[in-house]
Structures are given as structure tokens and as C-alpha cells.
Amino acid sequence: MQKKPFIIAGQGIILGKAEKEFIQFAEKSGIPVAWTVLGMSAIPTNHPQAVGMVGMHGNYGPNILTNECDVLIAVGMRFDDRVTGRLDQYAKQARIIHLDIDKAEINKNVKVEVPVLGNCKETLPLLTQLIAPRTTF
């Protein structure tokens, strides 16, 4: 069981009009949420689980969480260099779960342990049903 999971929200949530489904997933899981530059409006910045933006234009805290988490759940995002920085140092300790509609993005830059290919609007409700409710991590 994960002890320090972390979610990163990307633009795929917004393009898929899946903000509501994403927030339901995040709230049921109780996991802290960060976002990419293009995923910024996937969750309100004042949401209790929101920790800020990751990457070179992001905040210190979320970048530290990326490299301390044991499970990283990437939703609708690309692992580009603005997010990862040096690939040889990016989230090496984490099991990575990557949900994306674009098959070409899965395992493109970062090795993913659990690939989930699908549209966020359709896939997130199915994943939400599978997780046990938690309020904090």
C-alpha cells in the first residue's frame, strides 16, 4: 500500500472536460494534487488538496513531493522536460501510473509501471469506483 502518493493533473483533463470527474477522483483518494502549466485549471488552486504547479515554472513544494512520493499518478499530462527536468533524476523512487488518451505519450520520456490508455472523462469515474475513500495522506 502506498504511503506517500501524489497526483499531477495535466491539460488532458481540461481538453476532455473532465474537471468534475478529476476532482471526484482526487477527493475520494485524499491524495495531494499538483498541476502542469497547461493543467492549471483542472482543480481550483484553493482546493484543500491543491499544492501548486510542478516543473521549471512551478513551486518548490510540488517538485519536492514529486521526488519523495512512492506512487505518482499522472493524469492527462505529458512528461516533457519543463515538468521533469533531468530524466535521470525524475521520480526514480516512485511507481508511476499514467492515464492519457495519447498512446504515444505513455512511456515516451518516463518509464511507466501502470499505463492507463483512455479519455479522462470516461476513465476517471471507473478508477474512482475502484479506490477506497481516504481523507488524508
mmCIF file of C-alpha atoms in Angstrom:
data_model
loop_
_atom_site.group_PDB
_atom_site.id
_atom_site.type_symbol
_atom_site.label_atom_id
_atom_site.label_comp_id
_atom_site.label_asym_id
_atom_site.label_seq_id
_atom_site.Cartn_x
_atom_site.Cartn_y
_atom_site.Cartn_z
ATOM 1 C CA MET A 1 0.000 0.000 0.000
ATOM 2 C CA GLN A 2 1.252 3.449 -0.861
ATOM 3 C CA LYS A 3 2.313 5.745 1.962
ATOM 4 C CA LYS A 4 3.066 8.920 0.052
ATOM 5 C CA PRO A 5 1.124 9.100 -3.231
ATOM 6 C CA PHE A 6 0.972 12.212 -5.387
ATOM 7 C CA ILE A 7 -1.219 13.256 -8.336
ATOM 8 C CA ILE A 8 -0.203 15.558 -11.191
ATOM 9 C CA ALA A 9 -3.012 16.998 -13.317
ATOM 10 C CA GLY A 10 -2.438 17.880 -16.955
ATOM 11 C CA GLN A 11 -4.195 19.584 -19.832
ATOM 12 C CA GLY A 12 -5.872 16.335 -20.901
ATOM 13 C CA ILE A 13 -8.329 16.800 -18.034
ATOM 14 C CA ILE A 14 -9.299 20.229 -19.345
ATOM 15 C CA LEU A 15 -9.403 19.216 -23.028
ATOM 16 C CA GLY A 16 -11.571 16.239 -22.068
ATOM 17 C CA LYS A 17 -13.881 18.462 -19.996
ATOM 18 C CA ALA A 18 -13.243 16.110 -17.073
ATOM 19 C CA GLU A 19 -12.594 18.602 -14.265
ATOM 20 C CA LYS A 20 -15.577 17.346 -12.234
ATOM 21 C CA GLU A 21 -14.540 13.705 -12.648
ATOM 22 C CA PHE A 22 -10.954 14.538 -11.745
ATOM 23 C CA ILE A 23 -11.938 16.393 -8.571
ATOM 24 C CA GLN A 24 -14.167 13.474 -7.524
ATOM 25 C CA PHE A 25 -11.238 11.088 -8.054
ATOM 26 C CA ALA A 26 -8.856 13.322 -6.107
ATOM 27 C CA GLU A 27 -11.273 13.929 -3.240
ATOM 28 C CA LYS A 28 -12.121 10.263 -2.809
ATOM 29 C CA SER A 29 -8.428 9.349 -2.822
ATOM 30 C CA GLY A 30 -7.356 12.113 -0.428
ATOM 31 C CA ILE A 31 -4.085 12.427 -2.380
ATOM 32 C CA PRO A 32 -2.313 15.804 -2.767
ATOM 33 C CA VAL A 33 -2.678 17.293 -6.259
ATOM 34 C CA ALA A 34 -0.306 19.432 -8.317
ATOM 35 C CA TRP A 35 -0.672 20.525 -11.927
ATOM 36 C CA THR A 36 1.367 21.278 -15.001
ATOM 37 C CA VAL A 37 1.384 24.734 -16.613
ATOM 38 C CA LEU A 38 -1.351 23.664 -19.024
ATOM 39 C CA GLY A 39 -3.264 21.704 -16.380
ATOM 40 C CA MET A 40 -3.613 24.671 -14.052
ATOM 41 C CA SER A 41 -7.413 24.912 -14.126
ATOM 42 C CA ALA A 42 -8.044 21.172 -13.667
ATOM 43 C CA ILE A 43 -8.602 21.797 -9.942
ATOM 44 C CA PRO A 44 -9.185 25.093 -8.121
ATOM 45 C CA THR A 45 -5.966 26.499 -6.697
ATOM 46 C CA ASN A 46 -7.719 26.985 -3.348
ATOM 47 C CA HIS A 47 -8.822 23.339 -3.134
ATOM 48 C CA PRO A 48 -7.621 21.766 0.148
ATOM 49 C CA GLN A 49 -5.630 19.089 -1.729
ATOM 50 C CA ALA A 50 -4.043 21.522 -4.212
ATOM 51 C CA VAL A 51 -0.316 22.017 -3.613
ATOM 52 C CA GLY A 52 0.741 24.074 -6.647
ATOM 53 C CA MET A 53 2.369 23.762 -10.024
ATOM 54 C CA VAL A 54 5.198 21.341 -10.822
ATOM 55 C CA GLY A 55 8.148 21.787 -13.117
ATOM 56 C CA MET A 56 10.617 24.504 -14.007
ATOM 57 C CA HIS A 57 7.932 27.191 -13.763
ATOM 58 C CA GLY A 58 6.372 25.587 -10.715
ATOM 59 C CA ASN A 59 6.649 25.739 -6.970
ATOM 60 C CA TYR A 60 9.297 24.241 -4.703
ATOM 61 C CA GLY A 61 6.877 22.110 -2.650
ATOM 62 C CA PRO A 62 5.261 20.159 -5.501
ATOM 63 C CA ASN A 63 8.655 19.496 -7.084
ATOM 64 C CA ILE A 64 9.913 18.069 -3.782
ATOM 65 C CA LEU A 65 6.775 15.915 -3.478
ATOM 66 C CA THR A 66 7.437 14.538 -6.966
ATOM 67 C CA ASN A 67 10.785 13.232 -5.803
ATOM 68 C CA GLU A 68 9.548 11.959 -2.430
ATOM 69 C CA CYS A 69 6.322 10.194 -3.426
ATOM 70 C CA ASP A 70 6.140 6.415 -3.623
ATOM 71 C CA VAL A 71 3.336 6.435 -6.212
ATOM 72 C CA LEU A 72 2.965 9.147 -8.848
ATOM 73 C CA ILE A 73 -0.386 9.312 -10.645
ATOM 74 C CA ALA A 74 -0.104 11.389 -13.824
ATOM 75 C CA VAL A 75 -3.484 12.287 -15.305
ATOM 76 C CA GLY A 76 -3.750 13.754 -18.798
ATOM 77 C CA MET A 77 -0.211 15.109 -18.856
ATOM 78 C CA ARG A 78 2.978 14.775 -20.845
ATOM 79 C CA PHE A 79 6.278 14.143 -19.119
ATOM 80 C CA ASP A 80 8.099 16.881 -21.026
ATOM 81 C CA ASP A 81 11.334 18.495 -19.884
ATOM 82 C CA ARG A 82 9.524 21.501 -18.385
ATOM 83 C CA VAL A 83 7.937 19.086 -15.919
ATOM 84 C CA THR A 84 10.685 16.526 -15.379
ATOM 85 C CA GLY A 85 13.927 18.440 -15.608
ATOM 86 C CA ARG A 86 16.674 15.811 -15.743
ATOM 87 C CA LEU A 87 15.064 12.494 -16.622
ATOM 88 C CA ASP A 88 17.760 10.516 -14.819
ATOM 89 C CA GLN A 89 16.683 12.134 -11.539
ATOM 90 C CA TYR A 90 12.921 12.362 -12.012
ATOM 91 C CA ALA A 91 10.746 10.450 -9.510
ATOM 92 C CA LYS A 92 13.085 7.440 -9.536
ATOM 93 C CA GLN A 93 11.662 6.189 -6.222
ATOM 94 C CA ALA A 94 8.050 6.196 -7.445
ATOM 95 C CA ARG A 95 5.827 3.672 -9.110
ATOM 96 C CA ILE A 96 4.272 5.688 -11.923
ATOM 97 C CA ILE A 97 0.678 5.365 -13.105
ATOM 98 C CA HIS A 98 -0.008 7.342 -16.284
ATOM 99 C CA LEU A 99 -3.536 7.970 -17.587
ATOM 100 C CA ASP A 100 -3.565 9.560 -21.032
ATOM 101 C CA ILE A 101 -5.603 9.419 -24.222
ATOM 102 C CA ASP A 102 -2.481 9.582 -26.400
ATOM 103 C CA LYS A 103 -0.732 6.213 -26.595
ATOM 104 C CA ALA A 104 2.417 7.928 -27.905
ATOM 105 C CA GLU A 105 2.861 9.743 -24.562
ATOM 106 C CA ILE A 106 2.840 6.562 -22.456
ATOM 107 C CA ASN A 107 6.457 5.519 -21.724
ATOM 108 C CA LYS A 108 7.723 8.242 -24.081
ATOM 109 C CA ASN A 109 10.079 10.019 -21.660
ATOM 110 C CA VAL A 110 9.399 8.375 -18.302
ATOM 111 C CA LYS A 111 9.081 4.645 -17.628
ATOM 112 C CA VAL A 112 5.524 3.940 -16.506
ATOM 113 C CA GLU A 113 4.652 0.951 -14.357
ATOM 114 C CA VAL A 114 0.888 1.136 -14.884
ATOM 115 C CA PRO A 115 -0.258 2.617 -18.209
ATOM 116 C CA VAL A 116 -3.935 3.560 -18.478
ATOM 117 C CA LEU A 117 -4.972 4.484 -22.002
ATOM 118 C CA GLY A 118 -8.225 6.386 -22.165
ATOM 119 C CA ASN A 119 -10.207 9.592 -22.157
ATOM 120 C CA CYS A 120 -10.169 11.238 -18.710
ATOM 121 C CA LYS A 121 -13.930 11.899 -18.750
ATOM 122 C CA GLU A 122 -14.710 8.215 -19.283
ATOM 123 C CA THR A 123 -11.827 6.609 -17.404
ATOM 124 C CA LEU A 124 -11.663 8.643 -14.181
ATOM 125 C CA PRO A 125 -15.156 7.600 -12.963
ATOM 126 C CA LEU A 126 -14.188 3.944 -13.457
ATOM 127 C CA LEU A 127 -10.972 4.430 -11.490
ATOM 128 C CA THR A 128 -12.828 6.369 -8.792
ATOM 129 C CA GLN A 129 -15.078 3.345 -8.231
ATOM 130 C CA LEU A 130 -12.011 1.163 -7.645
ATOM 131 C CA ILE A 131 -10.316 3.224 -4.934
ATOM 132 C CA ALA A 132 -11.059 3.206 -1.226
ATOM 133 C CA PRO A 133 -12.024 6.557 0.283
ATOM 134 C CA ARG A 134 -9.329 8.382 2.281
ATOM 135 C CA THR A 135 -9.228 11.861 3.666
ATOM 136 C CA THR A 136 -5.502 12.407 4.150
ATOM 137 C CA PHE A 137 -2.054 11.086 3.369
#
